[in-house]
Amino acid sequence: MNVRTPDPNPGWLSEDDLYEARRRLPMVYVEAIPVRCDSLGYVTEVGLLLQANDQGEMVRTFVSGRVMYRETIRAALVRHLEKDLGPFALPQLPPCPTPFTVAEYFPSPSETGMTDDRQHAVALAYLIPVTGECQPRQDALELSWMTPDEALSHGVQAEFSGGRGGLLRQALAHAGWGR
């Protein structure tokens, strides 16, 4: 059972071609963790999406999606942030879009600890401050704003799949959380 919202603009590949490409090539993705910051730029809240996976289980995740052919990283980030958080989220993209890490997902367990049953994916991962009103759209059922301590709790970490809990820990460490 597929519970994902079909992409109205799948890029340059049909669904069948995308399936075949995923079997043969690493796919490039962006992942964005929306955050709210105080006046000094410290992370005060983390926005985590709640959605159903293909098995109908509820999981926490981030804004995520493919980079399309001839699309810049910045454009892909803006497109996916708007698609998942709504047009009034007001993301604050950095002048230089350098990811805090590059996450490597494999269709089976690997040394990275990150999995995606569909494909081998390489994801550029970002912390993106948002200042506007966020309304989850597309696949997301809700957006929960949590303090970093809440997001790092064992209960919330257990709600992630595919190693994304570790990615959140890495993102918050990159932002100086736990200093």
C-alpha atoms as a PDB file:
ATOM      1  CA  MET A   1       0.000   0.000   0.000  1.00  0.00           C
ATOM      2  CA  ASN A   2       1.480   3.324  -1.022  1.00  0.00           C
ATOM      3  CA  VAL A   3       0.342   6.245   1.161  1.00  0.00           C
ATOM      4  CA  ARG A   4       2.656   8.835  -0.398  1.00  0.00           C
ATOM      5  CA  THR A   5       1.188  11.778  -2.258  1.00  0.00           C
ATOM      6  CA  PRO A   6       2.034  11.498  -5.973  1.00  0.00           C
ATOM      7  CA  ASP A   7       4.465  14.161  -7.097  1.00  0.00           C
ATOM      8  CA  PRO A   8       2.523  16.361  -9.576  1.00  0.00           C
ATOM      9  CA  ASN A   9       5.785  17.218 -11.325  1.00  0.00           C
ATOM     10  CA  PRO A  10       8.065  14.162 -11.113  1.00  0.00           C
ATOM     11  CA  GLY A  11      10.856  15.859 -13.025  1.00  0.00           C
ATOM     12  CA  TRP A  12      12.212  14.314 -16.146  1.00  0.00           C
ATOM     13  CA  LEU A  13      11.287  10.679 -15.448  1.00  0.00           C
ATOM     14  CA  SER A  14       8.002   8.792 -15.586  1.00  0.00           C
ATOM     15  CA  GLU A  15       7.142   6.667 -12.530  1.00  0.00           C
ATOM     16  CA  ASP A  16       8.347   3.543 -14.371  1.00  0.00           C
ATOM     17  CA  ASP A  17      11.583   5.227 -15.463  1.00  0.00           C
ATOM     18  CA  LEU A  18      12.124   6.545 -11.924  1.00  0.00           C
ATOM     19  CA  TYR A  19      11.691   3.026 -10.541  1.00  0.00           C
ATOM     20  CA  GLU A  20      14.298   1.709 -12.957  1.00  0.00           C
ATOM     21  CA  ALA A  21      16.702   4.589 -12.278  1.00  0.00           C
ATOM     22  CA  ARG A  22      16.395   4.023  -8.509  1.00  0.00           C
ATOM     23  CA  ARG A  23      17.459   0.422  -9.062  1.00  0.00           C
ATOM     24  CA  ARG A  24      20.595   1.492 -10.966  1.00  0.00           C
ATOM     25  CA  LEU A  25      21.727   4.971  -9.861  1.00  0.00           C
ATOM     26  CA  PRO A  26      22.158   6.922  -6.636  1.00  0.00           C
ATOM     27  CA  MET A  27      19.459   9.596  -6.438  1.00  0.00           C
ATOM     28  CA  VAL A  28      20.246  13.118  -5.154  1.00  0.00           C
ATOM     29  CA  TYR A  29      17.990  14.489  -2.407  1.00  0.00           C
ATOM     30  CA  VAL A  30      17.813  17.457  -0.084  1.00  0.00           C
ATOM     31  CA  GLU A  31      16.678  17.083   3.516  1.00  0.00           C
ATOM     32  CA  ALA A  32      15.763  20.129   5.568  1.00  0.00           C
ATOM     33  CA  ILE A  33      15.173  20.216   9.294  1.00  0.00           C
ATOM     34  CA  PRO A  34      13.086  23.314  10.048  1.00  0.00           C
ATOM     35  CA  VAL A  35      14.124  25.147  13.196  1.00  0.00           C
ATOM     36  CA  ARG A  36      13.155  28.230  15.148  1.00  0.00           C
ATOM     37  CA  CYS A  37      16.004  30.291  16.586  1.00  0.00           C
ATOM     38  CA  ASP A  38      16.376  32.936  19.276  1.00  0.00           C
ATOM     39  CA  SER A  39      17.804  36.401  18.613  1.00  0.00           C
ATOM     40  CA  LEU A  40      21.370  35.061  18.871  1.00  0.00           C
ATOM     41  CA  GLY A  41      20.735  32.309  16.333  1.00  0.00           C
ATOM     42  CA  TYR A  42      20.565  29.410  18.798  1.00  0.00           C
ATOM     43  CA  VAL A  43      18.075  26.664  17.988  1.00  0.00           C
ATOM     44  CA  THR A  44      15.094  26.818  20.351  1.00  0.00           C
ATOM     45  CA  GLU A  45      12.678  24.515  18.514  1.00  0.00           C
ATOM     46  CA  VAL A  46      12.879  21.762  15.917  1.00  0.00           C
ATOM     47  CA  GLY A  47      10.009  21.080  13.496  1.00  0.00           C
ATOM     48  CA  LEU A  48       9.387  17.377  12.926  1.00  0.00           C
ATOM     49  CA  LEU A  49       6.847  16.024  10.466  1.00  0.00           C
ATOM     50  CA  LEU A  50       4.587  13.103  11.343  1.00  0.00           C
ATOM     51  CA  GLN A  51       3.517  10.876   8.472  1.00  0.00           C
ATOM     52  CA  ALA A  52       2.445   7.334   7.719  1.00  0.00           C
ATOM     53  CA  ASN A  53       4.984   5.066   6.058  1.00  0.00           C
ATOM     54  CA  ASP A  54       4.150   2.479   3.394  1.00  0.00           C
ATOM     55  CA  GLN A  55       3.188  -0.018   6.118  1.00  0.00           C
ATOM     56  CA  GLY A  56       0.744   2.472   7.668  1.00  0.00           C
ATOM     57  CA  GLU A  57       2.963   3.099  10.722  1.00  0.00           C
ATOM     58  CA  MET A  58       3.360   6.629  12.061  1.00  0.00           C
ATOM     59  CA  VAL A  59       6.935   7.923  11.773  1.00  0.00           C
ATOM     60  CA  ARG A  60       8.756  11.209  12.323  1.00  0.00           C
ATOM     61  CA  THR A  61      10.659  12.670   9.421  1.00  0.00           C
ATOM     62  CA  PHE A  62      12.026  15.865   7.872  1.00  0.00           C
ATOM     63  CA  VAL A  63      11.290  17.918   4.793  1.00  0.00           C
ATOM     64  CA  SER A  64      12.831  15.822   2.051  1.00  0.00           C
ATOM     65  CA  GLY A  65      12.743  15.307  -1.685  1.00  0.00           C
ATOM     66  CA  ARG A  66      14.622  14.745  -4.912  1.00  0.00           C
ATOM     67  CA  VAL A  67      16.641  17.334  -6.737  1.00  0.00           C
ATOM     68  CA  MET A  68      15.227  17.429 -10.247  1.00  0.00           C
ATOM     69  CA  TYR A  69      17.169  17.591 -13.472  1.00  0.00           C
ATOM     70  CA  ARG A  70      18.533  21.124 -14.066  1.00  0.00           C
ATOM     71  CA  GLU A  71      17.318  22.307 -10.638  1.00  0.00           C
ATOM     72  CA  THR A  72      19.633  24.126  -8.248  1.00  0.00           C
ATOM     73  CA  ILE A  73      20.020  22.920  -4.669  1.00  0.00           C
ATOM     74  CA  ARG A  74      18.536  26.215  -3.455  1.00  0.00           C
ATOM     75  CA  ALA A  75      15.496  25.814  -5.719  1.00  0.00           C
ATOM     76  CA  ALA A  76      15.011  22.210  -4.566  1.00  0.00           C
ATOM     77  CA  LEU A  77      15.134  23.298  -0.907  1.00  0.00           C
ATOM     78  CA  VAL A  78      12.583  26.068  -1.458  1.00  0.00           C
ATOM     79  CA  ARG A  79      10.287  23.765  -3.453  1.00  0.00           C
ATOM     80  CA  HIS A  80      10.293  21.022  -0.826  1.00  0.00           C
ATOM     81  CA  LEU A  81       9.986  23.432   2.112  1.00  0.00           C
ATOM     82  CA  GLU A  82       6.935  25.040   0.492  1.00  0.00           C
ATOM     83  CA  LYS A  83       5.490  21.657  -0.498  1.00  0.00           C
ATOM     84  CA  ASP A  84       5.791  20.238   3.043  1.00  0.00           C
ATOM     85  CA  LEU A  85       5.386  23.337   5.262  1.00  0.00           C
ATOM     86  CA  GLY A  86       3.145  25.581   3.183  1.00  0.00           C
ATOM     87  CA  PRO A  87       3.709  28.876   1.378  1.00  0.00           C
ATOM     88  CA  PHE A  88       3.858  30.976   4.561  1.00  0.00           C
ATOM     89  CA  ALA A  89       6.670  29.128   6.363  1.00  0.00           C
ATOM     90  CA  LEU A  90       9.164  31.842   5.316  1.00  0.00           C
ATOM     91  CA  PRO A  91      12.328  29.714   5.292  1.00  0.00           C
ATOM     92  CA  GLN A  92      15.582  31.617   5.737  1.00  0.00           C
ATOM     93  CA  LEU A  93      18.005  29.964   3.330  1.00  0.00           C
ATOM     94  CA  PRO A  94      21.656  30.746   3.975  1.00  0.00           C
ATOM     95  CA  PRO A  95      23.559  32.800   1.391  1.00  0.00           C
ATOM     96  CA  CYS A  96      25.823  29.800   0.805  1.00  0.00           C
ATOM     97  CA  PRO A  97      23.795  26.550   0.843  1.00  0.00           C
ATOM     98  CA  THR A  98      26.406  24.257   2.367  1.00  0.00           C
ATOM     99  CA  PRO A  99      24.873  21.197   4.050  1.00  0.00           C
ATOM    100  CA  PHE A 100      25.775  20.257   7.620  1.00  0.00           C
ATOM    101  CA  THR A 101      26.354  16.724   6.299  1.00  0.00           C
ATOM    102  CA  VAL A 102      25.843  14.423   3.354  1.00  0.00           C
ATOM    103  CA  ALA A 103      23.677  11.451   4.316  1.00  0.00           C
ATOM    104  CA  GLU A 104      23.993   8.219   2.365  1.00  0.00           C
ATOM    105  CA  TYR A 105      20.950   5.933   2.296  1.00  0.00           C
ATOM    106  CA  PHE A 106      21.116   2.357   1.044  1.00  0.00           C
ATOM    107  CA  PRO A 107      18.299  -0.120   0.312  1.00  0.00           C
ATOM    108  CA  SER A 108      19.757  -2.567   2.854  1.00  0.00           C
ATOM    109  CA  PRO A 109      21.685  -2.109   6.118  1.00  0.00           C
ATOM    110  CA  SER A 110      25.162  -0.650   5.610  1.00  0.00           C
ATOM    111  CA  GLU A 111      27.967   1.016   7.497  1.00  0.00           C
ATOM    112  CA  THR A 112      26.161   4.394   7.308  1.00  0.00           C
ATOM    113  CA  GLY A 113      23.213   3.189   9.400  1.00  0.00           C
ATOM    114  CA  MET A 114      20.851   4.966   6.992  1.00  0.00           C
ATOM    115  CA  THR A 115      18.327   3.010   4.918  1.00  0.00           C
ATOM    116  CA  ASP A 116      15.760   3.715   2.213  1.00  0.00           C
ATOM    117  CA  ASP A 117      14.075   0.556   0.933  1.00  0.00           C
ATOM    118  CA  ARG A 118      13.464   2.138  -2.478  1.00  0.00           C
ATOM    119  CA  GLN A 119      16.947   3.184  -3.479  1.00  0.00           C
ATOM    120  CA  HIS A 120      20.512   4.268  -2.947  1.00  0.00           C
ATOM    121  CA  ALA A 121      20.175   7.980  -2.168  1.00  0.00           C
ATOM    122  CA  VAL A 122      22.622  10.744  -1.376  1.00  0.00           C
ATOM    123  CA  ALA A 123      20.993  13.530   0.636  1.00  0.00           C
ATOM    124  CA  LEU A 124      22.386  16.978   1.312  1.00  0.00           C
ATOM    125  CA  ALA A 125      21.129  17.771   4.825  1.00  0.00           C
ATOM    126  CA  TYR A 126      20.362  21.292   6.091  1.00  0.00           C
ATOM    127  CA  LEU A 127      19.111  23.075   9.198  1.00  0.00           C
ATOM    128  CA  ILE A 128      16.770  25.787   7.896  1.00  0.00           C
ATOM    129  CA  PRO A 129      15.370  28.510  10.163  1.00  0.00           C
ATOM    130  CA  VAL A 130      11.728  29.309   9.446  1.00  0.00           C
ATOM    131  CA  THR A 131       9.994  32.415  10.757  1.00  0.00           C
ATOM    132  CA  GLY A 132       6.487  32.117   9.360  1.00  0.00           C
ATOM    133  CA  GLU A 133       3.370  30.058   9.879  1.00  0.00           C
ATOM    134  CA  CYS A 134       3.855  26.388   8.989  1.00  0.00           C
ATOM    135  CA  GLN A 135       0.956  24.216   7.861  1.00  0.00           C
ATOM    136  CA  PRO A 136       1.931  20.646   6.972  1.00  0.00           C
ATOM    137  CA  ARG A 137       0.916  19.593   3.481  1.00  0.00           C
ATOM    138  CA  GLN A 138       1.381  16.667   1.121  1.00  0.00           C
ATOM    139  CA  ASP A 139       2.315  13.469   3.013  1.00  0.00           C
ATOM    140  CA  ALA A 140       2.606  15.062   6.463  1.00  0.00           C
ATOM    141  CA  LEU A 141      -0.211  14.691   8.967  1.00  0.00           C
ATOM    142  CA  GLU A 142       1.214  17.236  11.399  1.00  0.00           C
ATOM    143  CA  LEU A 143       4.241  19.354  12.180  1.00  0.00           C
ATOM    144  CA  SER A 144       5.351  19.221  15.812  1.00  0.00           C
ATOM    145  CA  TRP A 145       7.590  21.911  17.248  1.00  0.00           C
ATOM    146  CA  MET A 146       9.791  20.501  20.004  1.00  0.00           C
ATOM    147  CA  THR A 147      12.670  21.745  22.057  1.00  0.00           C
ATOM    148  CA  PRO A 148      15.959  20.124  21.103  1.00  0.00           C
ATOM    149  CA  ASP A 149      15.855  18.111  24.352  1.00  0.00           C
ATOM    150  CA  GLU A 150      12.384  16.786  23.491  1.00  0.00           C
ATOM    151  CA  ALA A 151      13.448  15.944  19.928  1.00  0.00           C
ATOM    152  CA  LEU A 152      16.471  14.050  21.263  1.00  0.00           C
ATOM    153  CA  SER A 153      14.452  12.084  23.837  1.00  0.00           C
ATOM    154  CA  HIS A 154      14.385   8.297  23.497  1.00  0.00           C
ATOM    155  CA  GLY A 155      10.643   8.315  22.749  1.00  0.00           C
ATOM    156  CA  VAL A 156      10.896  10.735  19.835  1.00  0.00           C
ATOM    157  CA  GLN A 157      14.111   9.134  18.534  1.00  0.00           C
ATOM    158  CA  ALA A 158      12.267   5.783  18.398  1.00  0.00           C
ATOM    159  CA  GLU A 159       9.669   7.335  16.036  1.00  0.00           C
ATOM    160  CA  PHE A 160      12.266   7.878  13.273  1.00  0.00           C
ATOM    161  CA  SER A 161      13.002   5.266  10.640  1.00  0.00           C
ATOM    162  CA  GLY A 162      15.926   4.675   8.336  1.00  0.00           C
ATOM    163  CA  GLY A 163      18.502   6.230  10.674  1.00  0.00           C
ATOM    164  CA  ARG A 164      17.005   9.721  10.637  1.00  0.00           C
ATOM    165  CA  GLY A 165      17.189  10.005  14.428  1.00  0.00           C
ATOM    166  CA  GLY A 166      20.968   9.932  14.121  1.00  0.00           C
ATOM    167  CA  LEU A 167      20.782  12.603  11.447  1.00  0.00           C
ATOM    168  CA  LEU A 168      18.806  14.839  13.831  1.00  0.00           C
ATOM    169  CA  ARG A 169      21.406  14.290  16.578  1.00  0.00           C
ATOM    170  CA  GLN A 170      24.125  15.251  14.104  1.00  0.00           C
ATOM    171  CA  ALA A 171      22.199  18.373  13.017  1.00  0.00           C
ATOM    172  CA  LEU A 172      21.736  19.609  16.570  1.00  0.00           C
ATOM    173  CA  ALA A 173      25.378  18.912  17.425  1.00  0.00           C
ATOM    174  CA  HIS A 174      26.347  20.927  14.337  1.00  0.00           C
ATOM    175  CA  ALA A 175      24.199  23.800  15.649  1.00  0.00           C
ATOM    176  CA  GLY A 176      26.032  23.702  18.980  1.00  0.00           C
ATOM    177  CA  TRP A 177      23.286  21.964  20.966  1.00  0.00           C
ATOM    178  CA  GLY A 178      24.646  20.183  24.011  1.00  0.00           C
ATOM    179  CA  ARG A 179      27.485  22.671  24.406  1.00  0.00           C
END
